[in-house]
Amino acid sequence: MNFKLGLMKLAAIIFMVIGISLIAAEKEQIIEAIKANPKLLESPEAKSYLEKKESAASNVTTTVQVKPVNLVDTNESNTTQPNRINVQEIKEQQEQQALRSFARSPLTVEKSDEYMKRMVALQLKNSASPVSLKRYGLEFFANKNGLDLASLPVPENYKIVPKDILSVILYGPKSDNMSLNVDKDGSVIIPSFGPLHVAGLSFGEAKKVIADALMAAFPNIGVTVNITQFSTIQVTLAGEVATPGLYNVSSFSTVKEALIAAGGLSENGSMRAVQIRRGGRTIATVDLYRIIRGNGSSDTLLKAGDVIVVPVVEKSVVIEGEIKRPAIYEAKEGESVGELIGYAGGLKASANKNDIRITRYDNHEKVTIISVSHTDSYKKSAMDQDKVYVYGVNTGNLRGITLYGNIIKPGFWPLPKEGMGIGEFFKREIEQQGLRGVFLEQTYFDYAIIKRMNRNLKEELIGFSLSKALNGEEKVVLHSRDELYILNTASVESAPIVKISGECVTRPGEYRYFEKMTLESLLNTAGSNCLIDPRNITVISRDAVTFRPKVRVVDTTTEKGVVLSKNDEIKVMGYYTSNPISEAIINGEVYKPGSYPIGDTDFLLRDLVMVAGGITDKASMDKVEIVSYEVENGERIRRVRNLSLIEALASDNYIIKPYDEVNIFKVPRWNERRVVKIVGKVKYPGEYAIEDGDMLADVLERAGGFSPSAYVGGAVFTREELKKRQSDGMERQIKELEQRILFAASQPTEAGQNSADKAQLINLLSTLKEEVKKTTFVGRLAISLDTDLVRLKKSDGNILLKDGDTLYVPEREDSVVVQGEVLNPNALVYNPSYSIENYIERAGGLKNSADSNNIFVVHANGEAEGIKSSYLFGSMTQVGPGDLIVVPMEIATVSRMQFAKDVTSILYQLAVSVAALNTIGAL
């Protein structure tokens, strides 16, 4: 019994978590079950469901990209603007914290790999960073800018050297602006005065010498002297620089410009002891840290021949942790760890000043770890390879709790005293702000959860009634580091809704449910865009216990005020869907054939005809067919009635029934206009209307017969329906030929065969395909005509005409064309005594590549004829004016397969089409 009760409680809890709406009695049972035993939430079954819910919540967190908001600043610090407050960033963080608060659940099932990552992350906060640190100060050499000499005053101690350029300006009674070069002897030549030696003098001394000399020579004048361009000097960079060697730099340069020219320091170069050597002795030692930090300058100007030596760094110290500039620092002899921490920007606000750890290599024998305070770090001299780590303040002992969920101010709240009750904790806030100032709307006061880490460092969940805890009816105490989760009603139970759908619903979807909601009010809210069937509205309800559907059909014409329940689904049907309108079909000679409603009253045939726009002029008044359908003995039977249309329209007896089909026929022999064209040499060329049975001779007679110059032997007759047939036939022939050639080319070469023959076939195929693409098929029908129409009427040439036929009659042609494999393809004058052989000889004779066995003639009337005997032994084929003689190329034999006939057939058709196009194009 207890086992069964436990399963019921567990099921109730799961339904609550996944948001299934329950009735009030079940909700109370759930709450009591959780209160009695919160560990039910930790059961495997509950965790399985809760893990799915938390996964959805984590997706929300990912979508909005919530960033963690630290309660106490730990690792990050703005080193460039430490005192600047970004109000917008703070606002965004607060919004993200609120979103994170809603997304977080105390029932999250943390996976093992995620848990390990979180633990490792906590450890990394208190250990050395895995990120490789850089040496402090190296970025100093990334700035390639040098001194802008034009914008700087020249130091008085600058020594004048050859190649410097001096500007001397005179004003007063004598004015002049002179640019003077210091020559290799160290002198400047002043016009109207002479040379003055200035090399080796300081700038101040040179100014005085020049001014004194000029003012003595030109009384009452003023003199201004400046250096406009400095000479270059050659210095040597040695030691630990990126690229040691000789460098030409400005004579106004310092150590910084020289090191930048050399690419900076090497990995082991010292930044604290850069030496300038002149004349074999060290004249200055430069500490670049002082320059970088703005505590000094390298004002020693270099001279020609100076040597800059960068020694190896003696002491490197790694400093990281809760400091402002983690990096690798160089220590001078006698400098302390505390001084280096100062170079690192000092401690962060989150640093623990009493917890600094120094890892040191002791005499190349062992590693020693020394813990010191920040104060004592000034007493510890820095040693080479020291690793200094500054730990952060431990926030684990903060006295406070973290609030999540449906609360105005989520996040960390201080806990005034350990073990204080919920009511006492919120009392002051509620008195000052009221409940609305502390909790968000829809707060679920019946239940809340505390997540706590117990003494054994294990998490436990404590469920309680928030309302009773606030009122003091239930004692619930708080401890530091507790997490308090305030729930929203929507996260515990689904908001009650109803659904409506259907073909006539304007706004289908979900609507909020309220007590005593009626079907009529939902229909009015959702709206309708067509007529709803009021007698056929389906209501699907769910049983409160089993959740099984209950379906009923409501007739709103008799059932008024139907009250809906939570989660009801309403399905609406259009009136004409459930009550289809009877229709009949009318086709044929009416102006608007189609399907029309016929209503429930008697609908006569003439009514249907009028609805369809009336009968056309083509309608036959002698016949109308009415097809009716009836069901007899369970089968659909068709009945056909043939009536006189004129009588049926006048009668009241012919009633149209549902599904009837009425066909009104056209007057026999009433066809649309059909025409043929006669073009060329007839007396009256043009278009001629024809009827069934009209023959070619009849239309030629109407056209006045042939003109005296007409050449009927070259006439071209075309028919529309033949165009596609000829084009499709040619495409089919080309495909079949292609398959045969490719098959033959893929076979092994037999004895006596040449592999070049296969290549010739493939090339020939490609050529034929290109020719077919360029050829337009006109649909030519080869016929033989006679100028005497009486004889024509009795001949085979007097064919039955069809709509769209065209006859092209050219003038008499006095030439014969020879093309193909002859030496000189050409058009030759027709000679009735010439044979095929004569024409070929006049065209230069056959080429070696000619196929003499497949020569053919395309006659002017469109007929193609092969020669009836070998060309070598004479031919009996007659050649007439306008004929075309074609000499094809000899086709190789491959694998005993002959292709000549296939190729010749294709050439026949191409030649006929080309000849027809030539004739048509000439007219």
Tab-separated table of C-alpha atoms in Angstrom, residues 729-730 732-742 757-758 760-769 771-772 819-821 849-851 853-856 858 864 886-894 897-912:
chain	number	residue	atom	x	y	z
A	729	GLY	CA	12.558	11.225	-86.249
A	730	MET	CA	15.910	12.899	-86.848
A	732	ARG	CA	15.823	9.361	-82.794
A	733	GLN	CA	18.110	8.444	-85.713
A	734	ILE	CA	20.978	10.462	-84.266
A	735	LYS	CA	20.608	8.764	-80.857
A	736	GLU	CA	20.542	5.286	-82.407
A	737	LEU	CA	23.581	6.081	-84.545
A	738	GLU	CA	25.390	7.489	-81.503
A	739	GLN	CA	24.756	4.301	-79.506
A	740	ARG	CA	26.049	2.110	-82.323
A	741	ILE	CA	29.153	4.232	-82.927
A	742	LEU	CA	30.036	4.416	-79.222
A	757	ASP	CA	38.797	4.861	-87.996
A	758	LYS	CA	37.076	4.956	-84.611
A	760	GLN	CA	36.861	9.405	-87.524
A	761	LEU	CA	33.455	7.956	-86.662
A	762	ILE	CA	33.233	9.901	-83.399
A	763	ASN	CA	34.218	13.132	-85.158
A	764	LEU	CA	31.640	12.433	-87.868
A	765	LEU	CA	28.964	11.896	-85.214
A	766	SER	CA	29.830	15.207	-83.575
A	767	THR	CA	29.624	16.975	-86.955
A	768	LEU	CA	26.221	15.441	-87.730
A	769	LYS	CA	24.849	16.478	-84.337
A	771	GLU	CA	24.384	20.085	-88.383
A	772	VAL	CA	21.101	18.783	-86.976
A	819	GLN	CA	28.242	19.506	-102.823
A	820	GLY	CA	30.116	17.167	-100.507
A	821	GLU	CA	33.346	15.279	-101.247
A	849	SER	CA	37.525	10.501	-99.190
A	850	ALA	CA	34.358	10.305	-101.342
A	851	ASP	CA	31.965	7.379	-100.983
A	853	ASN	CA	28.625	3.961	-103.727
A	854	ASN	CA	26.327	6.287	-101.761
A	855	ILE	CA	26.039	9.364	-103.957
A	856	PHE	CA	22.441	10.652	-103.995
A	858	VAL	CA	17.764	15.534	-103.953
A	864	ALA	CA	15.793	12.012	-102.649
A	886	VAL	CA	25.397	15.097	-102.658
A	887	VAL	CA	28.671	13.147	-102.484
A	888	PRO	CA	29.066	11.827	-98.911
A	889	MET	CA	32.322	10.979	-97.167
A	890	GLU	CA	33.345	7.329	-97.091
A	891	ILE	CA	32.612	5.849	-93.662
A	892	ALA	CA	35.104	3.412	-92.121
A	893	THR	CA	34.045	-0.121	-91.248
A	894	VAL	CA	34.520	-0.874	-87.563
A	897	MET	CA	29.513	-2.793	-88.654
A	898	GLN	CA	28.471	-0.633	-91.618
A	899	PHE	CA	27.397	2.956	-90.882
A	900	ALA	CA	27.253	4.368	-94.410
A	901	LYS	CA	23.518	3.763	-94.892
A	902	ASP	CA	22.641	5.340	-91.514
A	903	VAL	CA	24.741	8.412	-92.231
A	904	THR	CA	23.418	8.675	-95.793
A	905	SER	CA	19.833	8.539	-94.515
A	906	ILE	CA	20.525	11.422	-92.149
A	907	LEU	CA	22.242	13.370	-94.919
A	908	TYR	CA	19.196	12.755	-97.167
A	909	GLN	CA	16.903	14.416	-94.640
A	910	LEU	CA	19.255	17.285	-93.922
A	911	ALA	CA	19.723	17.944	-97.639
A	912	VAL	CA	15.946	17.900	-98.250
